Each structure stands twice: as structure tokens, then as C-alpha cells.
PDB file of C-alpha atoms and ligand atoms in Angstrom:
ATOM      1  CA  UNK R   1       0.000   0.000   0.000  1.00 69.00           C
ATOM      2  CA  UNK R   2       3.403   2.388   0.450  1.00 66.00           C
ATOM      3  CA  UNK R   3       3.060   3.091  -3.360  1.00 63.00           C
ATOM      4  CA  UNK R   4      -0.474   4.196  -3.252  1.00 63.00           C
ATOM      5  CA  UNK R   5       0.877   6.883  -0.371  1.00 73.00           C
ATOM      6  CA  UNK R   6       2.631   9.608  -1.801  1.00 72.00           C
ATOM      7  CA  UNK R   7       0.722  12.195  -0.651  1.00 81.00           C
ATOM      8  CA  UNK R   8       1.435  12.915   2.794  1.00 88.00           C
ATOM      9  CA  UNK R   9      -2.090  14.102   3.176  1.00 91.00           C
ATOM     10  CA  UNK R  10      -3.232  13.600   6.616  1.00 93.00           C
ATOM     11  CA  UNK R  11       0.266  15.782   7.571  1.00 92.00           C
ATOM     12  CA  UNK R  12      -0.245  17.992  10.795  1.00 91.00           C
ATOM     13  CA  UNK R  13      -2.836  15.717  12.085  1.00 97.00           C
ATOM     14  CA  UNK R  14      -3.041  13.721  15.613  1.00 98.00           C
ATOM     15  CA  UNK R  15      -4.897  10.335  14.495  1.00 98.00           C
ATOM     16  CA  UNK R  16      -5.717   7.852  17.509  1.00 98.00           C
ATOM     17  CA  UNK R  17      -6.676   4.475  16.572  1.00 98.00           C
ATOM     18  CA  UNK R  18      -7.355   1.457  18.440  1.00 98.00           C
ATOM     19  CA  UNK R  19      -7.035  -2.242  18.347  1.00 98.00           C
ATOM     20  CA  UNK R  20      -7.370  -5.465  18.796  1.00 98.00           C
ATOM     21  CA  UNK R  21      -9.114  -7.317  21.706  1.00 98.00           C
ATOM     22  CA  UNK R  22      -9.740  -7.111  25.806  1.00 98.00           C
ATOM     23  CA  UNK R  23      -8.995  -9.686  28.379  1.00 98.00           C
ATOM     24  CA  UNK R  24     -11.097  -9.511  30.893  1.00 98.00           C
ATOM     25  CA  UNK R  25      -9.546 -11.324  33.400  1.00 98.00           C
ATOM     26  CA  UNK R  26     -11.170 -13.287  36.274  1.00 97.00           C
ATOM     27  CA  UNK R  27      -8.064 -15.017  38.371  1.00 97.00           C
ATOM     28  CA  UNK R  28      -4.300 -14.284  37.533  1.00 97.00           C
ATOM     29  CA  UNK R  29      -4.795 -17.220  34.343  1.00 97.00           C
ATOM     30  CA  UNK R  30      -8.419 -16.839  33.333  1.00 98.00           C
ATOM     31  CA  UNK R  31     -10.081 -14.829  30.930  1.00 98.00           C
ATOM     32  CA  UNK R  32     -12.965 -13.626  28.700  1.00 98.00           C
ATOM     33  CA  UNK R  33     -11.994 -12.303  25.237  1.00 98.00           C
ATOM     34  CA  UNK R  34     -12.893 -12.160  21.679  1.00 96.00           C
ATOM     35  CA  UNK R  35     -11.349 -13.928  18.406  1.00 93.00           C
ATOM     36  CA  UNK R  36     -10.407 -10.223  17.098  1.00 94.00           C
ATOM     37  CA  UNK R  37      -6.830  -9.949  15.401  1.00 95.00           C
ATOM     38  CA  UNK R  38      -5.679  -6.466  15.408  1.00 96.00           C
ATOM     39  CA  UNK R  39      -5.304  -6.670  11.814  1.00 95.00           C
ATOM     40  CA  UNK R  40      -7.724  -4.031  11.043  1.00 96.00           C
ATOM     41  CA  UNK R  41      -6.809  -1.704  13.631  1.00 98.00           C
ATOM     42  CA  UNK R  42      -3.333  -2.197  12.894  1.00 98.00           C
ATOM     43  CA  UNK R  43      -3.960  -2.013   8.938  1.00 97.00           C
ATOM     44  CA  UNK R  44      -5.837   1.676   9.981  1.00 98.00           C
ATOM     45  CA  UNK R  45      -2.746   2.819  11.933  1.00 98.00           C
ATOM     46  CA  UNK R  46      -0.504   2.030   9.142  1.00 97.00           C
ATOM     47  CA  UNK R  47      -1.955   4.052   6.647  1.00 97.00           C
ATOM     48  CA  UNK R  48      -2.883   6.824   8.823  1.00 97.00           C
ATOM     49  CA  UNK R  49       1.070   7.237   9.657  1.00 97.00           C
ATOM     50  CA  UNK R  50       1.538   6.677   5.569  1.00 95.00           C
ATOM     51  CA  UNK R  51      -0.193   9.850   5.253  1.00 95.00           C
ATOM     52  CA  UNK R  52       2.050  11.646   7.175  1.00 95.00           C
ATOM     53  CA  UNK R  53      -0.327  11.870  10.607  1.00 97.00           C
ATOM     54  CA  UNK R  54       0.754  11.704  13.714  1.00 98.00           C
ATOM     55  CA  UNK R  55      -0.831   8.188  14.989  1.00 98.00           C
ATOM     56  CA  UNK R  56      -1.194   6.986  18.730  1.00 98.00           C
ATOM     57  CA  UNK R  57      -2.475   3.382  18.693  1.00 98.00           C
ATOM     58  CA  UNK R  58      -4.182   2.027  21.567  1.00 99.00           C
ATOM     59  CA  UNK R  59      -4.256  -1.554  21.250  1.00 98.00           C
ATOM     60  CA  UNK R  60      -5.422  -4.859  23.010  1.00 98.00           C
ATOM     61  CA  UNK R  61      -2.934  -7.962  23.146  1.00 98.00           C
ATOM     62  CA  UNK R  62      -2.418  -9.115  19.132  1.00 98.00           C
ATOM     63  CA  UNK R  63       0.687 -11.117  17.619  1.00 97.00           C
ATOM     64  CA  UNK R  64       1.495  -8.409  15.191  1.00 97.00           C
ATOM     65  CA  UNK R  65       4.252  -5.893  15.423  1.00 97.00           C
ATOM     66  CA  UNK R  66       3.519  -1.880  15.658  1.00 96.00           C
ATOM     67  CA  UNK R  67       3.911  -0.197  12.053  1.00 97.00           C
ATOM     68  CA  UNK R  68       6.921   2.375  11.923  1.00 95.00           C
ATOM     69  CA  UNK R  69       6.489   5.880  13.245  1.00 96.00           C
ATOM     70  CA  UNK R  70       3.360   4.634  15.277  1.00 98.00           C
ATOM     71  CA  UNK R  71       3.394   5.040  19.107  1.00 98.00           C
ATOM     72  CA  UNK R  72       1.988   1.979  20.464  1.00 98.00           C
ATOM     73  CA  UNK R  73       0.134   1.827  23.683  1.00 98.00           C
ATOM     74  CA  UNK R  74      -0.865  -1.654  24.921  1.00 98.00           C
ATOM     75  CA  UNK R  75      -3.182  -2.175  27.249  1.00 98.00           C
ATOM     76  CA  UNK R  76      -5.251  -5.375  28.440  1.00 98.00           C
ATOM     77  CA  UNK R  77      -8.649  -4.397  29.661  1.00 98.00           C
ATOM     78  CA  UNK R  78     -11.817  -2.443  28.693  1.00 98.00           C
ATOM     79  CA  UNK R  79     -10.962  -0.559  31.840  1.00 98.00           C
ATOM     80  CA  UNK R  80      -6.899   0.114  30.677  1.00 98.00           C
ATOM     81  CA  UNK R  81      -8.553   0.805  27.150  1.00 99.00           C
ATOM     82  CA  UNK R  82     -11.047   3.133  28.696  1.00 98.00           C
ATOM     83  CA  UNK R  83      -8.498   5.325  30.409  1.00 98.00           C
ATOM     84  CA  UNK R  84      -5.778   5.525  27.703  1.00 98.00           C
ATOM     85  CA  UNK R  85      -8.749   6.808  25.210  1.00 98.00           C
ATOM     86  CA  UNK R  86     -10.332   9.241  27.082  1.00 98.00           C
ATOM     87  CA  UNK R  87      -6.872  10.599  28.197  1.00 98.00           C
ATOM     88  CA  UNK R  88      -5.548  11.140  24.434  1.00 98.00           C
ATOM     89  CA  UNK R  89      -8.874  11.588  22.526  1.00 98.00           C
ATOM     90  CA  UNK R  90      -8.933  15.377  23.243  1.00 97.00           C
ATOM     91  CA  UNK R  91      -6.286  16.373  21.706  1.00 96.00           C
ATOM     92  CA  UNK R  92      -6.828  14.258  18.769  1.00 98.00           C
ATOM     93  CA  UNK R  93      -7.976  15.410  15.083  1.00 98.00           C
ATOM     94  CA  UNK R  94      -9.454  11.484  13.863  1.00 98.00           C
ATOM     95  CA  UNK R  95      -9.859   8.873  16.152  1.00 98.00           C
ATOM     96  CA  UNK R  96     -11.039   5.156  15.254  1.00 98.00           C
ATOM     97  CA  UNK R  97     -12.276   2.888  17.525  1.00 98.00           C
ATOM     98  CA  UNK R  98     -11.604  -0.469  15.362  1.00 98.00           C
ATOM     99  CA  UNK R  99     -11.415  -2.264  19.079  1.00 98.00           C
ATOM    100  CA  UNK R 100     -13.533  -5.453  19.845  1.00 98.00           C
ATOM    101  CA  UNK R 101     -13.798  -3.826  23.507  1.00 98.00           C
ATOM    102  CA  UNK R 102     -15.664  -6.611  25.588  1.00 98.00           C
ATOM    103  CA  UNK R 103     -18.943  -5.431  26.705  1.00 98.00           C
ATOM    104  CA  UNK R 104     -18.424  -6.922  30.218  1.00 98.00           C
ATOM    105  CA  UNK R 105     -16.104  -7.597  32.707  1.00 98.00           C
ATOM    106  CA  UNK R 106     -16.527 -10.167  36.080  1.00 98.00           C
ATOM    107  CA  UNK R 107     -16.957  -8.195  39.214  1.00 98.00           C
ATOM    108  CA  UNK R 108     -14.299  -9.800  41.105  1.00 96.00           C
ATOM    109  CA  UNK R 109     -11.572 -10.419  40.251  1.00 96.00           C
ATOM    110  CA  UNK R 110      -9.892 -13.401  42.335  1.00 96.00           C
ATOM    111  CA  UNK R 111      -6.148 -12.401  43.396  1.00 97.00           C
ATOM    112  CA  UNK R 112      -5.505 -16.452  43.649  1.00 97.00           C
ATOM    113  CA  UNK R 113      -5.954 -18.981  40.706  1.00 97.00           C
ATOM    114  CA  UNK R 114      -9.419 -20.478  41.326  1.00 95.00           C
ATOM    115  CA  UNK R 115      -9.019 -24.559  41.766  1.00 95.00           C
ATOM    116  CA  UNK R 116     -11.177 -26.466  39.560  1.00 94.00           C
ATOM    117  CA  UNK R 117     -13.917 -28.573  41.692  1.00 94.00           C
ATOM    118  CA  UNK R 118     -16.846 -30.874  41.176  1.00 95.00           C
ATOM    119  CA  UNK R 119     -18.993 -28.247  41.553  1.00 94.00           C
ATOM    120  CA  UNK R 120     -20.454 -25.843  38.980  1.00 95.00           C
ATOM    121  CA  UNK R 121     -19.179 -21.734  39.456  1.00 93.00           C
ATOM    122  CA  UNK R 122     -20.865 -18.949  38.230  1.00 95.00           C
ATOM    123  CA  UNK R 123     -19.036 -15.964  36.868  1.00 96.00           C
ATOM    124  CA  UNK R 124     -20.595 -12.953  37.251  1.00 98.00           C
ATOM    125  CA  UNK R 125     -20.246  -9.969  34.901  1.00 98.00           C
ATOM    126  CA  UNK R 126     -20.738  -6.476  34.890  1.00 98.00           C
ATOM    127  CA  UNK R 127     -20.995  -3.772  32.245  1.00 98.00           C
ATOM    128  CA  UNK R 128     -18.013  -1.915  30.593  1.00 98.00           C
ATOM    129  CA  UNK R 129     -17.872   1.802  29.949  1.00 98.00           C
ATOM    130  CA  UNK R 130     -19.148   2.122  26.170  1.00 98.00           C
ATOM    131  CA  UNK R 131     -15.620   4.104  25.391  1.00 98.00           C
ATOM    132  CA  UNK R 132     -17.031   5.356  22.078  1.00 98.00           C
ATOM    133  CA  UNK R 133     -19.999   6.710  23.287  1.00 98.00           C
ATOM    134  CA  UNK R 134     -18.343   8.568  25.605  1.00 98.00           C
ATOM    135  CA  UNK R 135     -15.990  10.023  22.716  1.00 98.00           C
ATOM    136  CA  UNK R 136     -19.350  10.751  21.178  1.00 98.00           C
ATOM    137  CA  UNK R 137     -20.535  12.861  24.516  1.00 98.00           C
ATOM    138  CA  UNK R 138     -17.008  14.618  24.797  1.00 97.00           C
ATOM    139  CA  UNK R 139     -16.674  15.261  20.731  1.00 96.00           C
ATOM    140  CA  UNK R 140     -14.948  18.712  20.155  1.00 93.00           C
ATOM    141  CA  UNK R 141     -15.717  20.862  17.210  1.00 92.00           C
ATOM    142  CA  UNK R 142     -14.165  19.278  14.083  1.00 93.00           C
ATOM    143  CA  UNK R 143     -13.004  16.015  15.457  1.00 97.00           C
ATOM    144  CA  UNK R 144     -13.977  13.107  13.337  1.00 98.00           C
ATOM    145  CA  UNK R 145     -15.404  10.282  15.176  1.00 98.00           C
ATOM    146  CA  UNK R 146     -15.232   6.802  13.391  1.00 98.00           C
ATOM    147  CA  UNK R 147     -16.643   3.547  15.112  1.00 98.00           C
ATOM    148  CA  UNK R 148     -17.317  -0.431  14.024  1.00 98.00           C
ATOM    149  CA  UNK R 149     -20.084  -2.034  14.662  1.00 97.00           C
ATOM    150  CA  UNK R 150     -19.838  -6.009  14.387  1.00 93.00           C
ATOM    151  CA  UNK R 151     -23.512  -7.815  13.584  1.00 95.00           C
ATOM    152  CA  UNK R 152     -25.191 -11.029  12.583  1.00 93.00           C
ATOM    153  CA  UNK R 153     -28.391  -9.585  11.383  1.00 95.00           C
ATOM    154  CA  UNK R 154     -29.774  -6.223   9.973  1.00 95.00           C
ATOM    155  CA  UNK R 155     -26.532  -4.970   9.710  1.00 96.00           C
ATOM    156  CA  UNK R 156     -26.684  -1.752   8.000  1.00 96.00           C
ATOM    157  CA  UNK R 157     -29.861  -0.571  10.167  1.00 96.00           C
ATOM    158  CA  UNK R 158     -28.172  -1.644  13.517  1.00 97.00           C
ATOM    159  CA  UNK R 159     -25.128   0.316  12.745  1.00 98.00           C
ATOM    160  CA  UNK R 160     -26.450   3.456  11.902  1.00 98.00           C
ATOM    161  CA  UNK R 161     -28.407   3.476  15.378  1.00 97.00           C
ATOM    162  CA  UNK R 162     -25.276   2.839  16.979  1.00 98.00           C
ATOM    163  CA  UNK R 163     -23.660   5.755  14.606  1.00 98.00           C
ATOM    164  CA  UNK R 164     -26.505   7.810  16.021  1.00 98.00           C
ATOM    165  CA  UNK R 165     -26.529   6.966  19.840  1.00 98.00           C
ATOM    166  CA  UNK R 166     -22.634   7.253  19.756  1.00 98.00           C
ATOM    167  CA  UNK R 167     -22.608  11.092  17.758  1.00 98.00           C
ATOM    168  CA  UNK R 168     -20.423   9.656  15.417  1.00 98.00           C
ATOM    169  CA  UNK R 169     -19.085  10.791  11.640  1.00 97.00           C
ATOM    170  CA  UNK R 170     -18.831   7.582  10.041  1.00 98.00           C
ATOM    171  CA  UNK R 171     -19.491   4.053  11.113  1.00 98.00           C
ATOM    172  CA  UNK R 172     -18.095   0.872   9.478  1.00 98.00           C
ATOM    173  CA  UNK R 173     -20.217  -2.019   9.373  1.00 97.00           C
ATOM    174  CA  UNK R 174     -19.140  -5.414   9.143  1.00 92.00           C
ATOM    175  CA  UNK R 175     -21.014  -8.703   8.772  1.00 90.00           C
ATOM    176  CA  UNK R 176     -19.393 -11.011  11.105  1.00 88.00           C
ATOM    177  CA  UNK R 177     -21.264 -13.987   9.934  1.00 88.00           C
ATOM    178  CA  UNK R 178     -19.585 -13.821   6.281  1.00 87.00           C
ATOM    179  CA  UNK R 179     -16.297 -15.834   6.137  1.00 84.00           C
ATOM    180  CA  UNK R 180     -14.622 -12.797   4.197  1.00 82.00           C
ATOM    181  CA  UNK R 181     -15.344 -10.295   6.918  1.00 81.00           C
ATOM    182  CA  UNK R 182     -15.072 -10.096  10.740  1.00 70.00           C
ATOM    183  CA  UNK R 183     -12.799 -11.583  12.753  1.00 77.00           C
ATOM    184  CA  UNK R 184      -9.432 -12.662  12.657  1.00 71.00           C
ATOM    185  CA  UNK R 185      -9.418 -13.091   9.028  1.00 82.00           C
ATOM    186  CA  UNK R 186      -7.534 -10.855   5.712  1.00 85.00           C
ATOM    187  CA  UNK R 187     -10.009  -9.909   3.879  1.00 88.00           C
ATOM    188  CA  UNK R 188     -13.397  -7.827   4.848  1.00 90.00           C
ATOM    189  CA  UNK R 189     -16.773  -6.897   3.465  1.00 92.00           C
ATOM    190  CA  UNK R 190     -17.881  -3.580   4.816  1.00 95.00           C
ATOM    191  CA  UNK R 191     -20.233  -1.392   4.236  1.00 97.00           C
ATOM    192  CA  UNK R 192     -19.962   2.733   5.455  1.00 98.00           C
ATOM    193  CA  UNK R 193     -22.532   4.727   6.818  1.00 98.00           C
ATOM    194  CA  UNK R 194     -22.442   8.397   7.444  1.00 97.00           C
ATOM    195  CA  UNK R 195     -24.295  10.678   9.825  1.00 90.00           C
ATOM    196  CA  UNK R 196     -26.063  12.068   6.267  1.00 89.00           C
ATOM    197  CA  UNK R 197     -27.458   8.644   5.462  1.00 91.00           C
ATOM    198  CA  UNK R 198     -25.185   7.699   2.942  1.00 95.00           C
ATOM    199  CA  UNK R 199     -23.984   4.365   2.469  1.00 97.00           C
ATOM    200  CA  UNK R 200     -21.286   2.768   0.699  1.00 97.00           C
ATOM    201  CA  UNK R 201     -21.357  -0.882   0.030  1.00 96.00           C
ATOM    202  CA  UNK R 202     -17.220  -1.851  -0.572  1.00 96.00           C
ATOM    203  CA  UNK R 203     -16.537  -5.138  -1.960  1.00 94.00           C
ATOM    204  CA  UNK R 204     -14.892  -7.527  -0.323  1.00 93.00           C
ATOM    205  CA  UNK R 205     -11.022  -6.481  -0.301  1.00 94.00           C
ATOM    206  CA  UNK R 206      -7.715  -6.975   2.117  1.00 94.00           C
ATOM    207  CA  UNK R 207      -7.996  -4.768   5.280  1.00 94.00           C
ATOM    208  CA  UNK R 208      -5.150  -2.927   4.192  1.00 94.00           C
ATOM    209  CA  UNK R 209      -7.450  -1.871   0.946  1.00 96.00           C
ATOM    210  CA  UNK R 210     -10.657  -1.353   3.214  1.00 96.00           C
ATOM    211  CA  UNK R 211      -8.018   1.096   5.651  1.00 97.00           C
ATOM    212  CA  UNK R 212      -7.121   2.913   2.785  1.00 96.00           C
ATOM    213  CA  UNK R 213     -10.852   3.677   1.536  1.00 97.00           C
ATOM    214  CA  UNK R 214     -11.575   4.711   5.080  1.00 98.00           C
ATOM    215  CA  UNK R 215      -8.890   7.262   5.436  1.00 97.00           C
ATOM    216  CA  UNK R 216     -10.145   8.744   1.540  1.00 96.00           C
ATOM    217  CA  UNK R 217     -13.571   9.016   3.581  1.00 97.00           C
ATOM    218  CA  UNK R 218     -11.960  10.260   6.472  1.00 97.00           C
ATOM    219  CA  UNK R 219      -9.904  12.999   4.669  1.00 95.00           C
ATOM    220  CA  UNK R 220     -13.156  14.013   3.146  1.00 95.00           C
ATOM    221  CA  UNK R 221     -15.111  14.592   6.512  1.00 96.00           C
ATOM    222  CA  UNK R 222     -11.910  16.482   7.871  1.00 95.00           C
ATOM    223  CA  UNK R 223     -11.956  18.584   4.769  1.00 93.00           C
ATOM    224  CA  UNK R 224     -15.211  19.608   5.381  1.00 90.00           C
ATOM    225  CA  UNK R 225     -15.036  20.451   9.188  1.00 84.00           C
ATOM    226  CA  UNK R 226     -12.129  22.497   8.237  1.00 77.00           C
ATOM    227  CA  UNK R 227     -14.837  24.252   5.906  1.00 68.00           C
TER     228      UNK R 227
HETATM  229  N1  CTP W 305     -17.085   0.126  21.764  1.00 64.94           N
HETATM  230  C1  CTP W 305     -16.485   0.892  22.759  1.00 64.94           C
HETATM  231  N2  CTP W 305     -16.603   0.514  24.073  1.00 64.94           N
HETATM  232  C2  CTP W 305     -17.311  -0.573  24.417  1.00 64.94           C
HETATM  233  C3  CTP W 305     -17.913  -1.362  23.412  1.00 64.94           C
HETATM  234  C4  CTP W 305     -17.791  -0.988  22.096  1.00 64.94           C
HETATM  235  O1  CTP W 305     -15.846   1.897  22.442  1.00 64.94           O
HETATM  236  N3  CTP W 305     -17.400  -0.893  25.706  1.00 64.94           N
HETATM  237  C5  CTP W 305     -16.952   0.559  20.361  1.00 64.94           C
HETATM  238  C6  CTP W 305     -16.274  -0.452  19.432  1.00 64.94           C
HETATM  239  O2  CTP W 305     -14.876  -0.240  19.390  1.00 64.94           O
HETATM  240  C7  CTP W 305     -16.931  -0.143  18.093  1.00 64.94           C
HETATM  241  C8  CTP W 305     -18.319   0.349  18.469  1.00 64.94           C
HETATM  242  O3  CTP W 305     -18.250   0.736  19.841  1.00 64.94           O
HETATM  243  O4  CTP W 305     -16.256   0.904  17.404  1.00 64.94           O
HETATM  244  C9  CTP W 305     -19.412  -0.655  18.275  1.00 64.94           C
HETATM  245  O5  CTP W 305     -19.074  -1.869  18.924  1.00 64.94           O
HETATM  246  P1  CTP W 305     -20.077  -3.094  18.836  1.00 64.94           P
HETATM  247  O6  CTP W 305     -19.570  -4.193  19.705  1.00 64.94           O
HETATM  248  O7  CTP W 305     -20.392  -3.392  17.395  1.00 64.94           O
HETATM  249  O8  CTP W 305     -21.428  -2.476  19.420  1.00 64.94           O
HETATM  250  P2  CTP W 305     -21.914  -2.227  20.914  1.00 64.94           P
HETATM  251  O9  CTP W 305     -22.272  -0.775  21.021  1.00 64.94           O
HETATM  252  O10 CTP W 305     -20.941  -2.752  21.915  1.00 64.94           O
HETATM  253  O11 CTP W 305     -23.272  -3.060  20.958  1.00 64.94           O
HETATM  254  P3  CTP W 305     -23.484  -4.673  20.793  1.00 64.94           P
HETATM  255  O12 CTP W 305     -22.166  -5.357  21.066  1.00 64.94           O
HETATM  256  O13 CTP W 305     -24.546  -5.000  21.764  1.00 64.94           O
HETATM  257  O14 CTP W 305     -23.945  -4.870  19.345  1.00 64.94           O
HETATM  258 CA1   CA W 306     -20.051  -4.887  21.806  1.00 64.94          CA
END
């Protein structure tokens, strides 16, 4: 994708992304997580910093390295997630959540490794702070606001009520039931939605081609804050 970069167009711009999964540990070896890769997230970082932006990527445990000129910030939890967002979001120009962020965590968590019995346990699990949404609530004049939605059915309705409830820009919806979108594989089939109404439907492509028609969406809405 380096050769369809030469214009260092998002130059002078602070671009957070994030990435990847949560653990959402219960005891010191225990967790619950999701099958996401990082790729996308990762794929979005790397083109953003192509561009010429300044990119901060927040991102969940993944097995893949942090693209040049990127300053990686890992974290583990919703929680860690949560406060290295709404820390750096501020004073940021674009910022993508492309996070599976799990939507709970357990309430306690045991300081001990809990030994397996005959008996059945029950983990209990509490609600995570929607990070996005709270993006949406803190959005500053101009800032572009870009979220994901994952769904199994109704996908392009469900996805612009979450654009909607979250005040966001843009939001990119993928189908996580096809086999060429969704988790942890290359490719993805996504569709974007805009606060207008629009809608593109992109075929299904690599995630480094999907990144780069985000950012040519995202330079558009920046444009057009800028006025
Ligand atoms: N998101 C977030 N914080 C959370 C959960 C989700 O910031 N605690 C973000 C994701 O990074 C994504 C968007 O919100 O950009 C939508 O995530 P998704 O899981 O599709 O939707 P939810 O709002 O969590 O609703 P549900 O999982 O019930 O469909
Ligand atoms: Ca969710």
C-alpha cells in the first residue's frame, strides 16, 4: 500500500486508533476475550502514519508488530482501554475505535488462581464503559469520530443506530457472519454509513485496501469540518 501513499495528506494531524481485543480477566490465568486480530486496527494505523499523521495506537494484546512511526500503547482491559482513550482523545484530530472492547467484565476479580472442583461456578459480569460513546458525549468541534459495529443480522440498520446513539461521523459495518469479513481473518466486506445517510457498500477487499478507503472518507469529513 506504500506506493499508493505519496501524498502525505493527513500531515499535521493527531490520528488515535485502536485495536485489537480485551482480556477480561477473572483469576491471575483466566479470561474472557474475543477472536479479534488487530489486523484491522493495525492495517488503519498504518496508513494513517503513511499519510504523514501523527498516529497513537491504543491496542489490546495481538501477535502483530507496531507499524513504523506509530506510538503503540498496549493495554489489556476495557478498563486500561477506557483510560488511555479518554486521556488522548482530546487532543486528537481522527480517532477510530476499530477495538472489539468486551462489553463486560466479572466483578471480582480473584487475586488467587481459582481450583477447579466438582462443583459448577458462576461468573458474574458487569458492564463496561461504552468508550465510544463517551468520545461521542465529549466530541470537540471538528473532530472526526469513526466507530465499528460487528452484527449477525440487519446490519446496516443496527449500525447506523449505533452511529446515532454514539454522535459519530462515520461508522463501518461489518457482517461477522460472512467468512470474508469479521474476525481474525484478511479480507473484509464492509459497508460505510455516514451521519447524512449515505452508504457505501465496498466489496470484499484486504484490510489494508478497506483502511485505505476509510482514510479517503476520512480525509473528506476532515476537509469539510475544516470548511
Ligand atoms: N465500543 C467501545 N466501548 C465498548 C464497546 C464498544 O468503544 N465498551 C466501540 C467499538 O470499538 C466499536 C463500536 O463501539 O467501534 C461498536 O461496537 P459493537 O460491539 O459493534 O457495538 P456495541 O455498542 O458494543 O453493541 P453490541 O455489542 O450489543 O452490538
Ligand atoms: Ca459490543
Amino acid at each position: 500500500i506504500a506506493s499508493a501513499l505519496t501524498e502525505k495528506s493527513l500531515k499535521c494531524l493527531n490520528v488515535l486508533v485502536t485495536a485489537g481485543p480485551t482480556r477480561e480477566f477473572f483469576d491471575p490465568v483466566r479470561f474472557i476475550s474475543n477472536p479479534s486480530s488487530g489486523k484491522m486496527g493495525y492495517a488503519l494505523a498504518r496508513v494513517a502514519s503513511l499519510k504523514g499523521a501523527e498516529v497513537c495506537l491504543v491496542s489490546g494484546p495481538t501477535h502483530i508488530e507496531a507499524p513504523p512511526g506509530v506510538s503503540l500503547i498496549p493495554v489489556v482491559s476495557a478498563l486500561e482501554m477506557h483510560s488511555a482513550v479518554v486521556e488522548r482523545a482530546p487532543r486528537c484530530d481522527v480517532v477510530i475505535m476499530a477495538a472489539a472492547v468486551g462489553d463486560y467484565r466479572p466483578d471480582v476479580q480473584s487475586e488467587s488462581k481459582i481450583k477447579k472442583g466438582d462443583k459448577e461456578i458462576t461468573i458474574r459480569v458487569v458492564p463496561n464503559p461504552d468508550i465510544l460513546a463517551e468520545l461521542g458525549r465529549q466530541k470537540r468541534e471538528g473532530q472526526v469520530l469513526v466507530g465499528f459495529a460487528a452484527e449477525t443480522d440487519d446490519i446496516v440498520e443496527n449500525a447506523r443506530l449505533k452511529l446515532l446513539k454514539k454522535n459519530l461521523d462515520m461508522i463501518v459495518a461489518n457482517d461477522v457472519r460472512d467468512p470474508r469479513s469479521g474476525f481474525a481473518v484478511d479480507t473484509n466486506r464492509v459497508k460505510l454509513i455516514f451521519g447524512s445517510g449515505d452508504v457505501v457498500d465496498l466489496p470484499p477487499m484486504s484490510k489494508d485496501e478497506v483502511a485505505l478507503k476509510i482514510f479517503d472518507y476520512v480525509e473528506e469529513l476532515v476537509k469539510r469540518r475544516e470548511g
